[in-house]
Coordinates of C-alpha atoms and ligand atoms in Angstrom, one line a residue:
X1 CA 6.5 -15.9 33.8
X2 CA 5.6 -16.9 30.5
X3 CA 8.2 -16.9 27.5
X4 CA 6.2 -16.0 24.4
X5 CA 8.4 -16.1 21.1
X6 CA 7.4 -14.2 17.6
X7 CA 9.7 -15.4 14.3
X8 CA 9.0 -12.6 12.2
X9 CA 8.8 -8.7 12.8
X10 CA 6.5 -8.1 9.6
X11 CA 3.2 -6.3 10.9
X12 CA 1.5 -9.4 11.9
X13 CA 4.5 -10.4 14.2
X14 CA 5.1 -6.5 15.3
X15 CA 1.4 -5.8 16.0
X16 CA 1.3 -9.0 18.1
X17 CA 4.6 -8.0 20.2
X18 CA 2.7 -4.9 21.1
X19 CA -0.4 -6.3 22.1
X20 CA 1.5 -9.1 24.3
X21 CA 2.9 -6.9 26.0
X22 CA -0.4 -4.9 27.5
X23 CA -2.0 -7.9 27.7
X24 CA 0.6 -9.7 29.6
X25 CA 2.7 -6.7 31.1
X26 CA 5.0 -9.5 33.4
X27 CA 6.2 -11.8 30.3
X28 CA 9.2 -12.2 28.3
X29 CA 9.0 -11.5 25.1
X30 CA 11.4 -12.5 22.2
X31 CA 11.2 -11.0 18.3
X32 CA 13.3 -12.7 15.9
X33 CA 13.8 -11.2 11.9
X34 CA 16.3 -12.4 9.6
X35 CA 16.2 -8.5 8.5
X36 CA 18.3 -6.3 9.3
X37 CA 16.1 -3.3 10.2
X38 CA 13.3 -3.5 12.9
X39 CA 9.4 -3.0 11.2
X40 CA 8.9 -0.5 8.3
X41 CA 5.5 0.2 6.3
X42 CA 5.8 -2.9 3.2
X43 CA 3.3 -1.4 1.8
X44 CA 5.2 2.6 1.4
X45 CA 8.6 0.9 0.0
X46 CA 7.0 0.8 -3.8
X47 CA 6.9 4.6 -3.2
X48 CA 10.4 4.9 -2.3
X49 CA 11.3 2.3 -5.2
X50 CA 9.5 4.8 -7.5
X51 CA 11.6 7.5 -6.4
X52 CA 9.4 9.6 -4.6
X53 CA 9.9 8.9 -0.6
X54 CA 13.0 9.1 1.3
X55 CA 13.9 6.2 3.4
X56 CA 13.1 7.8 7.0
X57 CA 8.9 7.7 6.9
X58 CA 8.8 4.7 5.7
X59 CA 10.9 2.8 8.7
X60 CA 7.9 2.4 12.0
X61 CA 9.7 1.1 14.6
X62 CA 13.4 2.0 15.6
X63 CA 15.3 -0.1 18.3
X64 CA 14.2 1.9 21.1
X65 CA 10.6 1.4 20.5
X66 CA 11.5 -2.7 21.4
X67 CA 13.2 -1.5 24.9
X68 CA 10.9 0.7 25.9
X69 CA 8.8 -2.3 26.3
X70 CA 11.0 -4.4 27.1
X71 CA 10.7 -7.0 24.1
X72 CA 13.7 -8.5 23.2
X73 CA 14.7 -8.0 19.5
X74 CA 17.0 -10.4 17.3
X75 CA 17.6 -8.6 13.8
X76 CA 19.5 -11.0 11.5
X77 CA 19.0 -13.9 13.2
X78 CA 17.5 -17.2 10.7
X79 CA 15.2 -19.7 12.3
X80 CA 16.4 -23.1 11.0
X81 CA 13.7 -25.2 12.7
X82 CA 11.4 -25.8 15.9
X83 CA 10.8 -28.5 18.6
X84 CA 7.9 -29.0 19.5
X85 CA 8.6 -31.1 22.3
X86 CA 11.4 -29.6 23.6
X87 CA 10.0 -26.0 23.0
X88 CA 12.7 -24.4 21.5
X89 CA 13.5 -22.6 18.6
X90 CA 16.8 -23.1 16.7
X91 CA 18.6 -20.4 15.0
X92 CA 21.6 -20.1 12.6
X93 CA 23.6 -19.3 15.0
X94 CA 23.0 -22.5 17.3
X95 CA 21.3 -20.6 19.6
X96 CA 18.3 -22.0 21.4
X97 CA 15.3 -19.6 22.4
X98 CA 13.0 -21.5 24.4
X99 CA 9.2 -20.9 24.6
X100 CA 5.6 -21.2 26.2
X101 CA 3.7 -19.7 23.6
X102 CA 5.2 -19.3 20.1
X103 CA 3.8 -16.7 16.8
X104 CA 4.7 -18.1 13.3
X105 CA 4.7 -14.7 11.4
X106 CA 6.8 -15.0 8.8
X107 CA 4.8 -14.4 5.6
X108 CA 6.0 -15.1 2.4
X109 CA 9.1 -14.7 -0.1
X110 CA 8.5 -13.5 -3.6
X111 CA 8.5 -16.9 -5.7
X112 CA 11.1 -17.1 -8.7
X113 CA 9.9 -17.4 -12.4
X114 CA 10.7 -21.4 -13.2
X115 CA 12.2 -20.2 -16.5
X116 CA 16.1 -19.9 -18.0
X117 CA 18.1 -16.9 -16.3
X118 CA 15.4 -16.0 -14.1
X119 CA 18.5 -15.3 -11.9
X120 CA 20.4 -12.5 -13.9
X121 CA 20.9 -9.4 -13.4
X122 CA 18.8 -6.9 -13.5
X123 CA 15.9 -8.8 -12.4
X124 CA 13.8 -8.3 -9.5
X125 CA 12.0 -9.3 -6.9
X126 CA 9.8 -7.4 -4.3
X127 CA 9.3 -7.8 -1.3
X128 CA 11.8 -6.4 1.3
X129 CA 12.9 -2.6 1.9
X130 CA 16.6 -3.9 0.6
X131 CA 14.9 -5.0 -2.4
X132 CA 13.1 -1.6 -3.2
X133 CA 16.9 0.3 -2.3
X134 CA 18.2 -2.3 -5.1
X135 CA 15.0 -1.4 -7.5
X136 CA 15.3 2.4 -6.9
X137 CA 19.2 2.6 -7.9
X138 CA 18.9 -0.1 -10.8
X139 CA 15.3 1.7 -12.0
X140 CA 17.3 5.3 -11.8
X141 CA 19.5 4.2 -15.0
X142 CA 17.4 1.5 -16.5
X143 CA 15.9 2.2 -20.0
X144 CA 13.8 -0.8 -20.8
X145 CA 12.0 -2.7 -18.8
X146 CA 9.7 -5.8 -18.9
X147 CA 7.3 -6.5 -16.1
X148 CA 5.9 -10.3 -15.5
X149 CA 2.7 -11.0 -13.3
X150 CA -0.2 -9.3 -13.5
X151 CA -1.6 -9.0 -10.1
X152 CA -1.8 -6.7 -7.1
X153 CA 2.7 -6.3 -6.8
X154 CA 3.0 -6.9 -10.7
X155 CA 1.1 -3.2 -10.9
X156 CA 3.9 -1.9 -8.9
X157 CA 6.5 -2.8 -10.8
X158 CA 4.6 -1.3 -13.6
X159 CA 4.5 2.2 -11.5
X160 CA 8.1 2.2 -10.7
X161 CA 9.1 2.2 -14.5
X162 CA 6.0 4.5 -14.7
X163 CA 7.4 7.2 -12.0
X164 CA 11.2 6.3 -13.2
X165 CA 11.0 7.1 -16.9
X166 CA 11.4 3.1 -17.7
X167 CA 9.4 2.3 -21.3
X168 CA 7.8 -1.3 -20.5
X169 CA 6.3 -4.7 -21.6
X170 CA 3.9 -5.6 -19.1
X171 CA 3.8 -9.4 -20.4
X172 CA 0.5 -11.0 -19.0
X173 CA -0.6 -14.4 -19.5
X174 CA -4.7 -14.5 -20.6
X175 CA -6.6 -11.5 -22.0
X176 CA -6.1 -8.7 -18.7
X177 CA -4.8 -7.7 -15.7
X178 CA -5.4 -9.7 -12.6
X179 CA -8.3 -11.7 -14.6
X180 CA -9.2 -13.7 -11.2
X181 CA -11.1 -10.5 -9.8
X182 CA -11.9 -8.1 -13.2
X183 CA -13.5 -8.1 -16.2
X184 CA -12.6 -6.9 -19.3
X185 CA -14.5 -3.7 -19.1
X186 CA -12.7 -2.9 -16.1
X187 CA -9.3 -4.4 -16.3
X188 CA -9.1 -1.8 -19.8
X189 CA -9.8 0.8 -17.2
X190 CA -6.2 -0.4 -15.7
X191 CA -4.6 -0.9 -18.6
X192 CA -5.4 2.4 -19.7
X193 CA -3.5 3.5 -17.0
X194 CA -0.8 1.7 -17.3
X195 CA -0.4 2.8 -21.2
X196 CA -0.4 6.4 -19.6
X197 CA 2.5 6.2 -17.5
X198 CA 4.5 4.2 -20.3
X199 CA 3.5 0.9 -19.7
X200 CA 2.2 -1.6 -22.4
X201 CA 0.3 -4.1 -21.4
X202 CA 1.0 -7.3 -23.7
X203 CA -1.4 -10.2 -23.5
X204 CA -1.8 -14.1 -23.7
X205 CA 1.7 -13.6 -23.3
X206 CA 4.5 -14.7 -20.1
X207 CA 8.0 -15.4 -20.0
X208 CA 9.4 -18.7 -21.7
X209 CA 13.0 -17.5 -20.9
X210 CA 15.9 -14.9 -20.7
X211 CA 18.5 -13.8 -22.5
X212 CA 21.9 -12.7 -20.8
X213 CA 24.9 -10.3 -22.4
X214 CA 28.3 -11.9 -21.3
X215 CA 28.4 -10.3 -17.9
X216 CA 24.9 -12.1 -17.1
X217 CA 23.0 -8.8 -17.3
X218 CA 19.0 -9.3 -18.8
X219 CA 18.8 -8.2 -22.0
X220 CA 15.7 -9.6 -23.3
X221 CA 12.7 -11.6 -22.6
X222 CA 11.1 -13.9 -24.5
X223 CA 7.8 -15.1 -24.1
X224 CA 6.1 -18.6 -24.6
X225 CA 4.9 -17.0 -28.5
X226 CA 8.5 -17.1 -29.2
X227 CA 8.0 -12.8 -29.2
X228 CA 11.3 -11.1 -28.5
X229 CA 11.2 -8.1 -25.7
X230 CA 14.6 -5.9 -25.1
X231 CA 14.9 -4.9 -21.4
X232 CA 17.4 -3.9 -19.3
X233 CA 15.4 -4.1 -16.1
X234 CA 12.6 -6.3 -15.6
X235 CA 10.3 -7.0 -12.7
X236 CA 8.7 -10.3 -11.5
X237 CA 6.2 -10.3 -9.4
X238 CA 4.3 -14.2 -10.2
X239 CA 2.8 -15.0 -6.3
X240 CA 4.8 -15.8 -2.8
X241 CA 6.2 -18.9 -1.4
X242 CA 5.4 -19.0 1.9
X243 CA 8.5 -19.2 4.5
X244 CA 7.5 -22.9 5.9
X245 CA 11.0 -24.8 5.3
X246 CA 12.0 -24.4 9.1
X247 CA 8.4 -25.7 10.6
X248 CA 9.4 -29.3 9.0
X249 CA 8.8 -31.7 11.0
X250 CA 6.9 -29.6 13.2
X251 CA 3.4 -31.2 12.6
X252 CA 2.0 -27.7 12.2
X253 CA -1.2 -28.9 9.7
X254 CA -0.3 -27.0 6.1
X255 CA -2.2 -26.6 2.5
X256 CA -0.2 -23.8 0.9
X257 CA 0.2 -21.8 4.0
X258 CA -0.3 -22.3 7.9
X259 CA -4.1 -23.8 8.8
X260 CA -5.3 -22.1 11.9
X261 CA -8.5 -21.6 13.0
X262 CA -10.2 -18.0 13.9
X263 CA -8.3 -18.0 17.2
X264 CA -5.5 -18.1 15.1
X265 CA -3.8 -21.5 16.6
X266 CA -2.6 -24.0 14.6
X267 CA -3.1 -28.0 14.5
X268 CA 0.1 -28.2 17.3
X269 CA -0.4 -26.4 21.0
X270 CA 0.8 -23.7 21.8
X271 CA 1.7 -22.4 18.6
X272 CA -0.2 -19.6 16.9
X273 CA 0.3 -18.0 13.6
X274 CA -0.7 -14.9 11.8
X275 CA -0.5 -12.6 8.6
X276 CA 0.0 -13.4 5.2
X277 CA 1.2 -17.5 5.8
X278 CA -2.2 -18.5 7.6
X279 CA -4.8 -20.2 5.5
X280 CA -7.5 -19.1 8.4
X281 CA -10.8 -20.1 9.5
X282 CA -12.7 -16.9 7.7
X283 CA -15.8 -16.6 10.0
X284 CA -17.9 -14.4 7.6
X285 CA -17.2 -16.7 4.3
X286 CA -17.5 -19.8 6.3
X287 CA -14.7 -21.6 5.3
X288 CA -10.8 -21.5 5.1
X289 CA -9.3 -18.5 3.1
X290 CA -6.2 -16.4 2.6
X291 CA -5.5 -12.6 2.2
X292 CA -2.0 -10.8 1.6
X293 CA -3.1 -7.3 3.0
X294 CA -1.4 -4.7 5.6
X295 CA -4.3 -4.3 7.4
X296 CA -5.6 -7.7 7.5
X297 CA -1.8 -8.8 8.7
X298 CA -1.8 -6.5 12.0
X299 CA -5.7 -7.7 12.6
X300 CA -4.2 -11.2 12.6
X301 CA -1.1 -10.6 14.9
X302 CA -3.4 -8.6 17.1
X303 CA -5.9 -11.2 17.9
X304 CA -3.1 -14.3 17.9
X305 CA -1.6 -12.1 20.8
X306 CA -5.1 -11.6 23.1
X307 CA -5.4 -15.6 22.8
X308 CA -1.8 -16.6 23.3
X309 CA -2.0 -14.0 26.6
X310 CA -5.6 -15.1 27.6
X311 CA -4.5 -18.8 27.0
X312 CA -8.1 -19.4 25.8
X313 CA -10.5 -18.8 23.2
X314 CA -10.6 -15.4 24.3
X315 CA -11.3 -13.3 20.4
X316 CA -11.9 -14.7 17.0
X317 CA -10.6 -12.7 13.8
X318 CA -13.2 -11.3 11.8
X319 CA -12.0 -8.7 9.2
X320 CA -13.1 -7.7 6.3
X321 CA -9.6 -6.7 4.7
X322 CA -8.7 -3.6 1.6
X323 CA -5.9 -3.5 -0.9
X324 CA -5.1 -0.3 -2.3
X325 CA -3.8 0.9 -5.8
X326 CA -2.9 4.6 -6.0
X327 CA -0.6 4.3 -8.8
X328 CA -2.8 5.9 -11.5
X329 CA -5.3 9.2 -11.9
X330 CA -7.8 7.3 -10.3
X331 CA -8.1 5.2 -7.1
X332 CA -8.3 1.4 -6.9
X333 CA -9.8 -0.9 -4.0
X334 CA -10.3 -4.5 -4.1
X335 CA -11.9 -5.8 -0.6
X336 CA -13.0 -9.4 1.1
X337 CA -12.3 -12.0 -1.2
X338 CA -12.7 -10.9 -5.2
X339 CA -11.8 -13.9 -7.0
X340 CA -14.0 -15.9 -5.3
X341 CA -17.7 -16.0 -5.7
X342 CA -20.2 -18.0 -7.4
X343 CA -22.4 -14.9 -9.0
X344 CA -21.3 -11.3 -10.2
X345 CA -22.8 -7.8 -10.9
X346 CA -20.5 -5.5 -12.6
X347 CA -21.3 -1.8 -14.0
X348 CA -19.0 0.9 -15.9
X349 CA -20.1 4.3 -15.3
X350 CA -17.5 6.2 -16.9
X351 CA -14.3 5.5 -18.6
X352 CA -12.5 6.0 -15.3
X353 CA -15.2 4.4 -12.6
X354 CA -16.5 0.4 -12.7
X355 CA -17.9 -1.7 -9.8
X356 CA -18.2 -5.4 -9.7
X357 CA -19.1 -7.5 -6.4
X358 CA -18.7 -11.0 -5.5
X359 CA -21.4 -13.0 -3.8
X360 CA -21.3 -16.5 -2.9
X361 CA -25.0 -18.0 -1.6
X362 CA -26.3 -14.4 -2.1
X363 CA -24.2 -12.3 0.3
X364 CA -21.7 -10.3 -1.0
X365 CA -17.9 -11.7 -0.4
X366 CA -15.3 -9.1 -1.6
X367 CA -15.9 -7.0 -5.0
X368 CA -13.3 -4.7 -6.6
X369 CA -14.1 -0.6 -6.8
X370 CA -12.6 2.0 -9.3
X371 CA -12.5 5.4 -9.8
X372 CA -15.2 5.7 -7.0
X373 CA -14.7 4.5 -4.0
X374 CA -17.8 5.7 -2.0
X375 CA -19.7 2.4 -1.7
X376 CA -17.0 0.9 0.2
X377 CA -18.1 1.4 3.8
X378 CA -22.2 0.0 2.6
X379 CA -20.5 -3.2 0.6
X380 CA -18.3 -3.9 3.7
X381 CA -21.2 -3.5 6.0
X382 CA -23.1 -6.1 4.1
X383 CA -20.6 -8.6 4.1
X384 CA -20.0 -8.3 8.0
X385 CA -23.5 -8.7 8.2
X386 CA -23.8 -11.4 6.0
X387 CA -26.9 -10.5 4.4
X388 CA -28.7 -12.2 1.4
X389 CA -28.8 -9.5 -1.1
X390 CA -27.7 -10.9 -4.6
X391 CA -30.9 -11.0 -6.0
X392 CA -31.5 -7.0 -4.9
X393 CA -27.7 -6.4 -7.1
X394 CA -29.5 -3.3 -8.6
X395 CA -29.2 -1.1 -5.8
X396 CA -25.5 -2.1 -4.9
X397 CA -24.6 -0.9 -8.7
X398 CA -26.6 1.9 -7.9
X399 CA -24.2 5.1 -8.4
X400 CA -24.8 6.2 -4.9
X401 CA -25.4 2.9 -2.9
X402 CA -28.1 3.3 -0.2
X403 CA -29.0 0.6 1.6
X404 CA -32.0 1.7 3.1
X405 CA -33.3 1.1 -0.4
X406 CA -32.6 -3.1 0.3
X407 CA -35.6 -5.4 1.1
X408 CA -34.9 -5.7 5.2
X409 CA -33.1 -8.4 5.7
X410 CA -35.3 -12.0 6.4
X411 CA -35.8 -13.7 9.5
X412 CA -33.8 -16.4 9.8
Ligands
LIG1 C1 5.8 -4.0 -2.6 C2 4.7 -4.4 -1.8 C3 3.5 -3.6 -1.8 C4 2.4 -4.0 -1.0 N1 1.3 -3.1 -1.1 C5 0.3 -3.4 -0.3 C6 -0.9 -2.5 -0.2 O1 -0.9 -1.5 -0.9 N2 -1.9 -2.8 0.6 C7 -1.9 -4.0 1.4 O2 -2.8 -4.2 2.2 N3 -0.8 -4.8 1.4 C8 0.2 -4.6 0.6 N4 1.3 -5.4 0.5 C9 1.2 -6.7 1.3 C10 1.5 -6.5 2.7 O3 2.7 -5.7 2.9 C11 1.7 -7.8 3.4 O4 0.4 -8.5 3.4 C12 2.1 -7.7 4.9 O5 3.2 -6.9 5.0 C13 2.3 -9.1 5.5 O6 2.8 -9.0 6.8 P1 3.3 -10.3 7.5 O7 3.7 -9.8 8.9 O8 2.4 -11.4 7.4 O9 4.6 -10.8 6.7 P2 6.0 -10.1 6.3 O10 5.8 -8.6 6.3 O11 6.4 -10.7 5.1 O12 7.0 -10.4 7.5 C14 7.5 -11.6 7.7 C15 8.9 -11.5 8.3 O13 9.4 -12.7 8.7 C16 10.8 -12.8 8.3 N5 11.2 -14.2 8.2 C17 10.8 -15.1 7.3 N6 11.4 -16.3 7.6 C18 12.1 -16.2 8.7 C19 12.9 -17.1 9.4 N7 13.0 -18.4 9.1 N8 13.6 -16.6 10.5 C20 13.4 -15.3 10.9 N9 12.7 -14.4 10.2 C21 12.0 -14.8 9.1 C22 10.8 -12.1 6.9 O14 12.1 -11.7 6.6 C23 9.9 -10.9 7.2 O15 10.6 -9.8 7.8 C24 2.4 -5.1 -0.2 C25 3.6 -5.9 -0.2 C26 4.7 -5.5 -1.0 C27 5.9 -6.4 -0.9

């Protein structure tokens, strides 16, 4: 009977539990978290951070859902390391699960600012359901906040003081909003939308360090310009460090996250890994590449699981993942890979809808869509089928994109 273990019950590690267990109904299978709480939806706690959800929709899996399939769940329990040779896994505890097959899921912890009192009080960090509860009571009284990192969780923050009454710095290094995937036309769109929920958006601007009242409380930022922002509350949300420390020694081949290849199996055998710590083998792009999304995640976990149960090459991952912003009057959707690319095409059509799409040796790699998210499921399409379409840019910026309007694609 084979012993597969999963260190991490995240979406990638939970959706590969599941799909273990119909693929290999006679197996043991072991789920170890250093949470507290069984899977919940990462994505919904910002929601409950901002006030607006109640704690029970956002938890998916209670304990029963583990025993009805008989997987064997280990809440609080803190990998420390692996052996490779011996095949066992070492926990906090001394305890020592052994394995035949083993699923590194265990994403990525928020990273702290390098800068003075980036530990006091009142300042946050995102990532875990425990974390939002914190946000949630401190955000309830908080009256001035200053938010650092403008990317895809840096925007939440921003809505939580948005939805909690909070008046805020947003303090942004460079000229916009996440400047690796927009432009300035339509990173104003964003910050537009930020200003109308309360948040300022301050640019070429960061955190140099903190200031602290005597009980270690924030009290102020200050940024690199030497400019001076009061806050009671601030949140920091500058990129993840990915949870690696116990695979030392392990020989698992790294470069800022786990290399695996589209089966999802690292350089060591036997050992698989998935979600938001694998740089993977991207077999649309044609080369390594990395993606923090839900859905891409649970893809990942899925197809680690059908090739740790077939114990062959049995699926590759091919995904073309979506990100989601909700926060504002208008939607938000970045997909693929954005901030990569070597050619754009960009178009404003109102002062709520802009388009821009990435291509790299003419087929379209990821873009970023707001206020109109209709050409979604055509730009998608085209980058699962790979086809060479920069120089026909036109008709993707078209309004309404129809593809029946491309050149057919060439022989190749
Ligand atoms: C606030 C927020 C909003 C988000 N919004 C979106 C969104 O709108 N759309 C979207 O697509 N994505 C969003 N994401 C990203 C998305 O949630 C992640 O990409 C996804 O959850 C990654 O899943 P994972 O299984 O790879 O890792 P995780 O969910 O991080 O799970 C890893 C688990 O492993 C545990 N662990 C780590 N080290 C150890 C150890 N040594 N021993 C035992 N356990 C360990 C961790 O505690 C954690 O529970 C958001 C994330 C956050 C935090």
């Amino acid at each position: 009977m084979t012993q597969y273990v999963i260190i991490g019950d995240g979406i990638s590690g939970s959706s590969a539990a599941e799909t273990l267990r119909e693929e290999d109904p006679e197996s043991e299978i072991t789920v170890i978290t250093d949470e507290g709480e069984s899977l919940y939806n990462r994505i919904l706690i910002k929601e409950h951070a901002k006030g607006k959800l109640p704690e029970a929709p956002i938890s998916i899996h209670d304990e029963e859902w583990y025993d009805e399939r008989d997987i064997d769940l280990s809440l609080n329990t803190f990998v420390t390391s692996v052996d490779t040779d011996a095949k066992v896994v070492n926990t906090h505890e001394g305890e020592e699960i052994p394995y035949d097959k083993l699923l590194v899921a265990t994403g990525g912890t928020p990273t702290q600012l390098p800068v003075e009192n980036s530990d006091a009080d009142g300042i946050h960090h995102f990532w875990t359901f425990q974390d939002a509860r914190a946000i949630r009571e401190h955000a309830e009284q908080a009256n001035k906040g200053v938010i650092v990192g403008a990317g895809l969780l840096g925007i939440d923050f921003a809505a939580v003081c948005g939805a909690q009454g909070i008046e805020a710095d947003y303090l942004m290094r460079g000229d916009r909003w996440w400047r690796y995937a927009l432009s300035g036309a339509g990173a104003e769109i964003m910050h537009e939308g930020m200003r109308e929920v309360g948040v300022e958006p301050v640019f070429d601007s960061g955190v140099d360090h903190f200031e602290t009242d005597d009980d270690g409380h924030v009290t102020a930022a200050v940024d690199p310009n030497g400019d001076r922002y009061e806050c009671d509350f601030v949140g920091a949300a500058i990129g993840l460090d990915f949870n690696t420390e116990y695979l030392d020694g392990a020989g698992l081949e790294q470069d800022n996250g786990i290399i695996v290849d589209e089966y999802m199996q690292t350089s060591v055998d036997d050992i698989y890994a998935a979600g938001d710590i694998t740089r993977f083998y991207d077999v649309l792009l044609g080369e390594q590449a990395q993606n923090g999304s839900w859905g891409s995640a649970k893809e990942q976990g899925r197809v680690a699981a059908v090739n740790m149960a077939a114990d062959e090459e049995a699926e590759q991952f091919e995904w073309v993942s979506s990100y989601s912003i909700t926060h504002f009057d208008f939607p938000f959707l970045s997909f693929g890979h954005p901030t990569i690319g070597d050619e754009h095409a960009e178009r404003k059509y109102s002062d709520t809808e802009w388009r821009r799409i990435a291509f790299k040796d003419g087929k379209v790699v990821g873009g970023v869509l707001i206020g109109d998210l209709s050409p979604q499921s055509q730009l998608k399409q085209l980058m699962r089928e790979q086809r060479e379409v920069a120089d026909q840019a036109e008709v993707l910026l078209e309004k309404s994109v129809d593809l029946d309007e491309l050149a057919p694609p060439q022989e190749q």
